[in-house]
Amino acid sequence: MNKIFRLILFISGISILSALIYRVGFHEIIRTIAEAKVNFLIYGLSVYLVLILARAFKWFLLVRVTGNKIGFKKFLPLYFVSSLMGNITPFKSGEAIAPFLFEKYLKIPVGQGFAIVILDRFFELITFAIIFILTILYIIPVFQWAPIPLFALISLLIILIVSQKTSLKILGIFNVFKKYSLFKRILEFAEKELQFFYDGLFLFKNKKVYRFIIPLTIICWLLEFLSFYFIVSSVLSASFFHIAAAQVMAIAAILLTFIPVGIGIGEVGIVYVLNLFNYPTVLSAGGALLARLILTGALFFVGIIGTFLLKEKNE
């Protein structure tokens, strides 16, 4: 049943993407992509590869905190595989494979492995929440018709972060919808993630952890925006902040769906926000599709390399 559900979601994402391409024009998009500045694409890909290494280094340092003495070079294949699984599954649920890889190859107990994943998610969530709030404040002048709902969304986010009891009560309001399969999955996932979020507050008391995980998390998000900016800029001359805002809102939209890799939803979100800033639809769509192709391709490439290296290690 889960496989059928995921297949339906994936097909839905492909359908949304196809509708976008049809509406914009297939030949127009191809023409736009063909005229992309190659040097900007190389910059974007290079920054993204540095981003992957930076996030791998962050996980590596967390593993070292547990007392494991593995070298960074030997750790990389484990991160490559878990990163690929996390990015191709809804809500990064594939990252759950990481603790089992840690147990198999590093002899780290599964519980400690989950603690590492949860701690990393906690700081990623906090950082993204702050970026999301700043983005909404930045684009409010564009959304002149909806300041009240946006501020309500910000208030709800603050409540969720500050109070575990209140946040669980808010989720409880929607329990009536649990009789519907899709809503049940969403609510159960939200409850589980909130519990992980609050558990993560008390996982590590070692202050050394925060000295590296906070700056590394911020650096990783900056690299994420920079790599995307370079690729989109290869076809669209736009402000860094406008492109970053579109990316943030697209990520938020992706997080609200179960569609693998956020395919279709992400591209539509990016085009929609860039349109609000009066950028041409064709160029926005071309940039979004180029970013999808290059960044996802790079992720698959390093994931396959990681899988190959792990298999070689087993043999």
mmCIF file of C-alpha atoms in Angstrom:
data_model
loop_
_atom_site.group_PDB
_atom_site.id
_atom_site.type_symbol
_atom_site.label_atom_id
_atom_site.label_comp_id
_atom_site.label_asym_id
_atom_site.label_seq_id
_atom_site.Cartn_x
_atom_site.Cartn_y
_atom_site.Cartn_z
ATOM 1 C CA MET A 1 0.000 0.000 0.000
ATOM 2 C CA ASN A 2 2.856 2.395 0.918
ATOM 3 C CA LYS A 3 4.545 1.738 -2.430
ATOM 4 C CA ILE A 4 1.308 2.438 -4.318
ATOM 5 C CA PHE A 5 0.798 5.630 -2.284
ATOM 6 C CA ARG A 6 4.335 6.826 -3.056
ATOM 7 C CA LEU A 7 3.909 5.975 -6.709
ATOM 8 C CA ILE A 8 0.686 7.994 -6.843
ATOM 9 C CA LEU A 9 2.438 10.943 -5.187
ATOM 10 C CA PHE A 10 5.374 10.713 -7.576
ATOM 11 C CA ILE A 11 3.021 10.598 -10.571
ATOM 12 C CA SER A 12 1.188 13.623 -9.117
ATOM 13 C CA GLY A 13 4.466 15.504 -8.915
ATOM 14 C CA ILE A 14 5.380 14.584 -12.491
ATOM 15 C CA SER A 15 1.900 15.712 -13.592
ATOM 16 C CA ILE A 16 2.336 19.099 -11.892
ATOM 17 C CA LEU A 17 5.752 19.505 -13.510
ATOM 18 C CA SER A 18 4.372 18.497 -16.904
ATOM 19 C CA ALA A 19 1.532 20.999 -16.557
ATOM 20 C CA LEU A 20 4.064 23.749 -15.790
ATOM 21 C CA ILE A 21 6.179 22.850 -18.836
ATOM 22 C CA TYR A 22 3.072 22.702 -21.046
ATOM 23 C CA ARG A 23 1.815 26.070 -19.823
ATOM 24 C CA VAL A 24 5.172 27.803 -20.243
ATOM 25 C CA GLY A 25 6.069 26.046 -23.484
ATOM 26 C CA PHE A 26 8.448 23.119 -23.934
ATOM 27 C CA HIS A 27 10.401 24.665 -26.828
ATOM 28 C CA GLU A 28 10.707 28.011 -25.034
ATOM 29 C CA ILE A 29 12.141 26.301 -21.949
ATOM 30 C CA ILE A 30 14.603 24.264 -24.039
ATOM 31 C CA ARG A 31 15.700 27.441 -25.824
ATOM 32 C CA THR A 32 16.194 29.176 -22.467
ATOM 33 C CA ILE A 33 18.230 26.297 -21.042
ATOM 34 C CA ALA A 34 20.356 26.097 -24.219
ATOM 35 C CA GLU A 35 21.338 29.735 -23.739
ATOM 36 C CA ALA A 36 22.409 29.257 -20.103
ATOM 37 C CA LYS A 37 25.778 30.677 -19.069
ATOM 38 C CA VAL A 38 28.019 27.650 -18.567
ATOM 39 C CA ASN A 39 30.338 29.412 -16.103
ATOM 40 C CA PHE A 40 27.403 30.105 -13.747
ATOM 41 C CA LEU A 41 26.354 26.451 -13.959
ATOM 42 C CA ILE A 42 29.881 25.379 -13.035
ATOM 43 C CA TYR A 43 29.896 27.827 -10.100
ATOM 44 C CA GLY A 44 26.549 26.482 -8.883
ATOM 45 C CA LEU A 45 27.583 22.828 -9.167
ATOM 46 C CA SER A 46 30.920 23.499 -7.454
ATOM 47 C CA VAL A 47 29.246 25.285 -4.540
ATOM 48 C CA TYR A 48 26.722 22.449 -4.218
ATOM 49 C CA LEU A 49 29.497 19.851 -4.020
ATOM 50 C CA VAL A 50 31.152 21.952 -1.299
ATOM 51 C CA LEU A 51 27.752 22.026 0.459
ATOM 52 C CA ILE A 52 27.549 18.221 0.410
ATOM 53 C CA LEU A 53 31.045 17.985 1.886
ATOM 54 C CA ALA A 54 30.205 20.629 4.527
ATOM 55 C CA ARG A 55 27.089 18.751 5.659
ATOM 56 C CA ALA A 56 29.064 15.499 5.657
ATOM 57 C CA PHE A 57 31.705 17.182 7.830
ATOM 58 C CA LYS A 58 29.005 18.335 10.265
ATOM 59 C CA TRP A 59 27.707 14.778 10.657
ATOM 60 C CA PHE A 60 31.297 13.525 10.900
ATOM 61 C CA LEU A 61 31.995 15.845 13.840
ATOM 62 C CA LEU A 62 28.794 14.678 15.556
ATOM 63 C CA VAL A 63 29.898 11.063 15.112
ATOM 64 C CA ARG A 64 33.315 11.909 16.568
ATOM 65 C CA VAL A 65 31.600 13.353 19.640
ATOM 66 C CA THR A 66 30.264 9.847 20.374
ATOM 67 C CA GLY A 67 33.863 8.648 20.699
ATOM 68 C CA ASN A 68 34.151 7.003 17.287
ATOM 69 C CA LYS A 69 37.563 7.569 15.685
ATOM 70 C CA ILE A 70 36.625 7.011 12.038
ATOM 71 C CA GLY A 71 38.398 9.235 9.512
ATOM 72 C CA PHE A 72 36.491 11.728 7.353
ATOM 73 C CA LYS A 73 37.409 9.923 4.130
ATOM 74 C CA LYS A 74 35.942 6.636 5.397
ATOM 75 C CA PHE A 75 32.846 8.404 6.713
ATOM 76 C CA LEU A 76 31.948 10.092 3.421
ATOM 77 C CA PRO A 77 30.301 7.041 1.705
ATOM 78 C CA LEU A 78 27.952 6.622 4.697
ATOM 79 C CA TYR A 79 26.850 10.232 4.452
ATOM 80 C CA PHE A 80 26.497 10.114 0.664
ATOM 81 C CA VAL A 81 24.088 7.165 0.874
ATOM 82 C CA SER A 82 22.022 8.539 3.777
ATOM 83 C CA SER A 83 21.874 11.982 2.109
ATOM 84 C CA LEU A 84 20.586 10.480 -1.141
ATOM 85 C CA MET A 85 17.931 8.449 0.704
ATOM 86 C CA GLY A 86 16.912 11.494 2.743
ATOM 87 C CA ASN A 87 16.452 13.702 -0.298
ATOM 88 C CA ILE A 88 14.488 11.272 -2.473
ATOM 89 C CA THR A 89 11.976 10.331 0.234
ATOM 90 C CA PRO A 90 9.081 12.416 1.597
ATOM 91 C CA PHE A 91 10.013 14.640 4.557
ATOM 92 C CA LYS A 92 13.578 13.225 4.391
ATOM 93 C CA SER A 93 12.280 10.063 6.068
ATOM 94 C CA GLY A 94 15.017 8.128 4.274
ATOM 95 C CA GLU A 95 17.523 9.619 6.717
ATOM 96 C CA ALA A 96 16.264 6.969 9.140
ATOM 97 C CA ILE A 97 18.679 4.614 7.351
ATOM 98 C CA ALA A 98 21.658 6.555 8.772
ATOM 99 C CA PRO A 99 21.550 5.094 12.340
ATOM 100 C CA PHE A 100 21.511 1.563 10.902
ATOM 101 C CA LEU A 101 24.459 2.371 8.628
ATOM 102 C CA PHE A 102 26.282 3.796 11.655
ATOM 103 C CA GLU A 103 25.585 0.601 13.596
ATOM 104 C CA LYS A 104 26.741 -1.656 10.754
ATOM 105 C CA TYR A 105 29.901 0.190 9.733
ATOM 106 C CA LEU A 106 30.857 2.229 12.815
ATOM 107 C CA LYS A 107 29.468 0.046 15.615
ATOM 108 C CA ILE A 108 27.514 3.032 16.956
ATOM 109 C CA PRO A 109 24.292 1.975 18.775
ATOM 110 C CA VAL A 110 21.142 2.759 16.813
ATOM 111 C CA GLY A 111 19.919 5.020 19.633
ATOM 112 C CA GLN A 112 23.043 7.179 19.399
ATOM 113 C CA GLY A 113 22.680 7.223 15.631
ATOM 114 C CA PHE A 114 19.145 8.582 15.911
ATOM 115 C CA ALA A 115 20.394 11.162 18.419
ATOM 116 C CA ILE A 116 22.845 12.443 15.789
ATOM 117 C CA VAL A 117 20.129 12.672 13.122
ATOM 118 C CA ILE A 118 17.686 14.342 15.518
ATOM 119 C CA LEU A 119 20.237 16.895 16.727
ATOM 120 C CA ASP A 120 21.126 17.798 13.150
ATOM 121 C CA ARG A 121 17.423 18.062 12.220
ATOM 122 C CA PHE A 122 16.800 20.252 15.253
ATOM 123 C CA PHE A 123 19.361 22.869 14.213
ATOM 124 C CA GLU A 124 18.346 22.622 10.549
ATOM 125 C CA LEU A 125 14.714 23.220 11.571
ATOM 126 C CA ILE A 126 15.558 26.152 13.859
ATOM 127 C CA THR A 127 17.696 27.789 11.170
ATOM 128 C CA PHE A 128 15.112 27.267 8.445
ATOM 129 C CA ALA A 129 12.325 28.567 10.713
ATOM 130 C CA ILE A 130 14.262 31.805 11.241
ATOM 131 C CA ILE A 131 15.026 32.092 7.506
ATOM 132 C CA PHE A 132 11.377 31.385 6.687
ATOM 133 C CA ILE A 133 10.145 34.124 9.033
ATOM 134 C CA LEU A 134 12.635 36.626 7.597
ATOM 135 C CA THR A 135 11.579 35.640 4.074
ATOM 136 C CA ILE A 136 7.908 36.206 4.834
ATOM 137 C CA LEU A 137 8.704 39.602 6.310
ATOM 138 C CA TYR A 138 10.761 40.381 3.203
ATOM 139 C CA ILE A 139 8.033 39.489 0.708
ATOM 140 C CA ILE A 140 5.054 40.875 2.638
ATOM 141 C CA PRO A 141 5.017 44.018 0.422
ATOM 142 C CA VAL A 142 4.483 41.693 -2.557
ATOM 143 C CA PHE A 143 1.701 39.856 -0.706
ATOM 144 C CA GLN A 144 -0.197 43.059 0.078
ATOM 145 C CA TRP A 145 -3.446 41.110 0.075
ATOM 146 C CA ALA A 146 -2.444 38.710 2.840
ATOM 147 C CA PRO A 147 -0.469 40.253 5.762
ATOM 148 C CA ILE A 148 -2.831 38.880 8.431
ATOM 149 C CA PRO A 149 -2.607 35.183 7.401
ATOM 150 C CA LEU A 150 1.170 35.511 7.087
ATOM 151 C CA PHE A 151 1.534 36.957 10.579
ATOM 152 C CA ALA A 152 -0.802 34.238 11.871
ATOM 153 C CA LEU A 153 1.500 31.639 10.301
ATOM 154 C CA ILE A 154 4.526 33.226 11.983
ATOM 155 C CA SER A 155 2.730 33.268 15.350
ATOM 156 C CA LEU A 156 1.812 29.596 14.981
ATOM 157 C CA LEU A 157 5.431 28.736 14.170
ATOM 158 C CA ILE A 158 6.650 30.559 17.292
ATOM 159 C CA ILE A 159 4.083 28.712 19.434
ATOM 160 C CA LEU A 160 5.208 25.367 18.019
ATOM 161 C CA ILE A 161 8.838 26.132 18.832
ATOM 162 C CA VAL A 162 8.275 27.517 22.330
ATOM 163 C CA SER A 163 5.664 25.181 23.810
ATOM 164 C CA GLN A 164 5.573 21.427 23.353
ATOM 165 C CA LYS A 165 2.287 21.062 25.247
ATOM 166 C CA THR A 166 0.566 23.815 23.256
ATOM 167 C CA SER A 167 1.828 22.533 19.916
ATOM 168 C CA LEU A 168 0.549 19.021 20.603
ATOM 169 C CA LYS A 169 -2.835 20.478 21.621
ATOM 170 C CA ILE A 170 -2.998 22.408 18.352
ATOM 171 C CA LEU A 171 -2.308 19.213 16.422
ATOM 172 C CA GLY A 172 -4.977 17.498 18.502
ATOM 173 C CA ILE A 173 -7.590 19.846 17.031
ATOM 174 C CA PHE A 174 -7.076 18.134 13.671
ATOM 175 C CA ASN A 175 -7.492 14.569 15.021
ATOM 176 C CA VAL A 176 -11.005 14.525 13.590
ATOM 177 C CA PHE A 177 -9.411 14.258 10.153
ATOM 178 C CA LYS A 178 -7.475 11.085 11.076
ATOM 179 C CA LYS A 179 -10.238 8.991 9.564
ATOM 180 C CA TYR A 180 -8.875 10.088 6.184
ATOM 181 C CA SER A 181 -5.728 8.192 5.227
ATOM 182 C CA LEU A 182 -3.763 11.159 3.846
ATOM 183 C CA PHE A 183 -4.530 13.465 6.807
ATOM 184 C CA LYS A 184 -3.742 10.636 9.222
ATOM 185 C CA ARG A 185 -0.273 10.234 7.677
ATOM 186 C CA ILE A 186 0.390 13.979 7.816
ATOM 187 C CA LEU A 187 -0.756 14.323 11.450
ATOM 188 C CA GLU A 188 1.150 11.253 12.624
ATOM 189 C CA PHE A 189 4.275 12.511 10.917
ATOM 190 C CA ALA A 190 3.847 15.988 12.447
ATOM 191 C CA GLU A 191 3.394 14.508 15.928
ATOM 192 C CA LYS A 192 6.472 12.318 15.519
ATOM 193 C CA GLU A 193 8.603 15.194 14.210
ATOM 194 C CA LEU A 194 7.491 17.483 17.035
ATOM 195 C CA GLN A 195 8.476 14.835 19.551
ATOM 196 C CA PHE A 196 11.874 14.474 17.854
ATOM 197 C CA PHE A 197 12.173 18.260 17.905
ATOM 198 C CA TYR A 198 11.645 18.549 21.654
ATOM 199 C CA ASP A 199 13.703 15.448 22.433
ATOM 200 C CA GLY A 200 16.547 17.045 20.522
ATOM 201 C CA LEU A 201 16.596 19.966 22.954
ATOM 202 C CA PHE A 202 18.118 17.759 25.641
ATOM 203 C CA LEU A 203 20.207 15.293 23.662
ATOM 204 C CA PHE A 204 23.609 16.922 23.906
ATOM 205 C CA LYS A 205 24.867 18.856 26.887
ATOM 206 C CA ASN A 206 28.377 19.099 25.471
ATOM 207 C CA LYS A 207 28.903 22.785 24.665
ATOM 208 C CA LYS A 208 31.590 21.908 22.116
ATOM 209 C CA VAL A 209 28.861 20.466 19.891
ATOM 210 C CA TYR A 210 27.090 23.807 19.622
ATOM 211 C CA ARG A 211 30.318 25.627 18.837
ATOM 212 C CA PHE A 212 30.606 23.802 15.526
ATOM 213 C CA ILE A 213 27.062 22.730 14.652
ATOM 214 C CA ILE A 214 25.565 26.250 14.764
ATOM 215 C CA PRO A 215 28.106 27.942 12.441
ATOM 216 C CA LEU A 216 28.243 24.895 10.144
ATOM 217 C CA THR A 217 24.434 24.813 9.830
ATOM 218 C CA ILE A 218 24.343 28.506 8.936
ATOM 219 C CA ILE A 219 27.196 28.066 6.430
ATOM 220 C CA CYS A 220 25.406 25.087 4.843
ATOM 221 C CA TRP A 221 22.205 27.079 4.316
ATOM 222 C CA LEU A 222 24.192 29.947 2.777
ATOM 223 C CA LEU A 223 25.895 27.482 0.414
ATOM 224 C CA GLU A 224 22.469 26.030 -0.439
ATOM 225 C CA PHE A 225 21.146 29.433 -1.461
ATOM 226 C CA LEU A 226 24.348 30.371 -3.268
ATOM 227 C CA SER A 227 24.457 27.217 -5.407
ATOM 228 C CA PHE A 228 20.801 27.667 -6.387
ATOM 229 C CA TYR A 229 21.371 31.364 -7.110
ATOM 230 C CA PHE A 230 24.261 30.675 -9.485
ATOM 231 C CA ILE A 231 22.299 28.100 -11.476
ATOM 232 C CA VAL A 232 19.141 30.201 -11.785
ATOM 233 C CA SER A 233 21.296 33.236 -12.643
ATOM 234 C CA SER A 234 22.682 31.337 -15.621
ATOM 235 C CA VAL A 235 19.396 32.119 -17.408
ATOM 236 C CA LEU A 236 17.789 34.845 -15.294
ATOM 237 C CA SER A 237 19.323 38.120 -14.165
ATOM 238 C CA ALA A 238 17.744 38.551 -10.745
ATOM 239 C CA SER A 239 18.479 39.734 -7.217
ATOM 240 C CA PHE A 240 20.070 37.165 -4.890
ATOM 241 C CA PHE A 241 17.402 37.876 -2.273
ATOM 242 C CA HIS A 242 14.550 37.405 -4.755
ATOM 243 C CA ILE A 243 15.904 34.021 -5.861
ATOM 244 C CA ALA A 244 16.592 33.009 -2.248
ATOM 245 C CA ALA A 245 13.045 34.026 -1.238
ATOM 246 C CA ALA A 246 11.616 31.901 -4.052
ATOM 247 C CA GLN A 247 13.751 28.961 -2.932
ATOM 248 C CA VAL A 248 12.684 29.307 0.718
ATOM 249 C CA MET A 249 8.981 29.436 -0.150
ATOM 250 C CA ALA A 250 9.420 26.441 -2.475
ATOM 251 C CA ILE A 251 11.119 24.463 0.321
ATOM 252 C CA ALA A 252 8.237 25.341 2.655
ATOM 253 C CA ALA A 253 5.740 24.137 0.024
ATOM 254 C CA ILE A 254 7.709 20.908 -0.430
ATOM 255 C CA LEU A 255 7.636 20.271 3.323
ATOM 256 C CA LEU A 256 3.834 20.378 3.232
ATOM 257 C CA THR A 257 3.621 17.512 0.738
ATOM 258 C CA PHE A 258 4.673 13.875 0.625
ATOM 259 C CA ILE A 259 5.812 14.121 -2.997
ATOM 260 C CA PRO A 260 9.315 12.576 -3.327
ATOM 261 C CA VAL A 261 12.030 15.211 -3.930
ATOM 262 C CA GLY A 262 9.208 17.787 -4.062
ATOM 263 C CA ILE A 263 9.165 17.342 -7.829
ATOM 264 C CA GLY A 264 6.702 19.680 -9.540
ATOM 265 C CA ILE A 265 5.747 21.476 -6.312
ATOM 266 C CA GLY A 266 9.202 23.023 -5.948
ATOM 267 C CA GLU A 267 9.343 24.284 -9.528
ATOM 268 C CA VAL A 268 5.833 25.756 -9.418
ATOM 269 C CA GLY A 269 6.617 27.474 -6.099
ATOM 270 C CA ILE A 270 9.797 29.041 -7.477
ATOM 271 C CA VAL A 271 8.103 30.262 -10.669
ATOM 272 C CA TYR A 272 5.150 31.647 -8.688
ATOM 273 C CA VAL A 273 7.286 33.694 -6.273
ATOM 274 C CA LEU A 274 9.611 34.971 -9.018
ATOM 275 C CA ASN A 275 6.510 36.009 -10.980
ATOM 276 C CA LEU A 276 5.431 38.094 -7.986
ATOM 277 C CA PHE A 277 8.703 39.982 -8.403
ATOM 278 C CA ASN A 278 7.813 40.455 -12.109
ATOM 279 C CA TYR A 279 10.439 38.121 -13.557
ATOM 280 C CA PRO A 280 9.539 36.398 -16.873
ATOM 281 C CA THR A 281 7.828 33.036 -16.453
ATOM 282 C CA VAL A 282 9.904 31.325 -19.149
ATOM 283 C CA LEU A 283 13.225 32.352 -17.589
ATOM 284 C CA SER A 284 12.013 31.499 -14.071
ATOM 285 C CA ALA A 285 10.843 28.046 -15.185
ATOM 286 C CA GLY A 286 14.072 27.456 -17.121
ATOM 287 C CA GLY A 287 16.156 28.350 -14.071
ATOM 288 C CA ALA A 288 14.073 26.173 -11.742
ATOM 289 C CA LEU A 289 14.306 23.170 -14.081
ATOM 290 C CA LEU A 290 18.048 23.636 -14.584
ATOM 291 C CA ALA A 291 18.542 23.718 -10.805
ATOM 292 C CA ARG A 292 16.448 20.555 -10.461
ATOM 293 C CA LEU A 293 18.422 18.753 -13.140
ATOM 294 C CA ILE A 294 21.908 19.730 -11.962
ATOM 295 C CA LEU A 295 21.471 19.574 -8.180
ATOM 296 C CA THR A 296 19.443 16.357 -8.141
ATOM 297 C CA GLY A 297 21.865 14.854 -10.656
ATOM 298 C CA ALA A 298 24.814 15.727 -8.411
ATOM 299 C CA LEU A 299 23.040 14.227 -5.403
ATOM 300 C CA PHE A 300 22.356 10.976 -7.258
ATOM 301 C CA PHE A 301 25.940 10.876 -8.503
ATOM 302 C CA VAL A 302 27.511 11.125 -5.035
ATOM 303 C CA GLY A 303 24.862 8.739 -3.653
ATOM 304 C CA ILE A 304 25.760 6.114 -6.259
ATOM 305 C CA ILE A 305 29.458 6.613 -5.503
ATOM 306 C CA GLY A 306 28.734 6.133 -1.797
ATOM 307 C CA THR A 307 26.738 2.954 -2.479
ATOM 308 C CA PHE A 308 29.545 1.580 -4.643
ATOM 309 C CA LEU A 309 32.198 2.335 -1.992
ATOM 310 C CA LEU A 310 30.121 0.706 0.757
ATOM 311 C CA LYS A 311 29.620 -2.422 -1.343
ATOM 312 C CA GLU A 312 33.349 -2.503 -2.041
ATOM 313 C CA LYS A 313 34.008 -2.202 1.685
ATOM 314 C CA ASN A 314 31.681 -5.150 2.392
ATOM 315 C CA GLU A 315 33.572 -7.301 -0.083
#
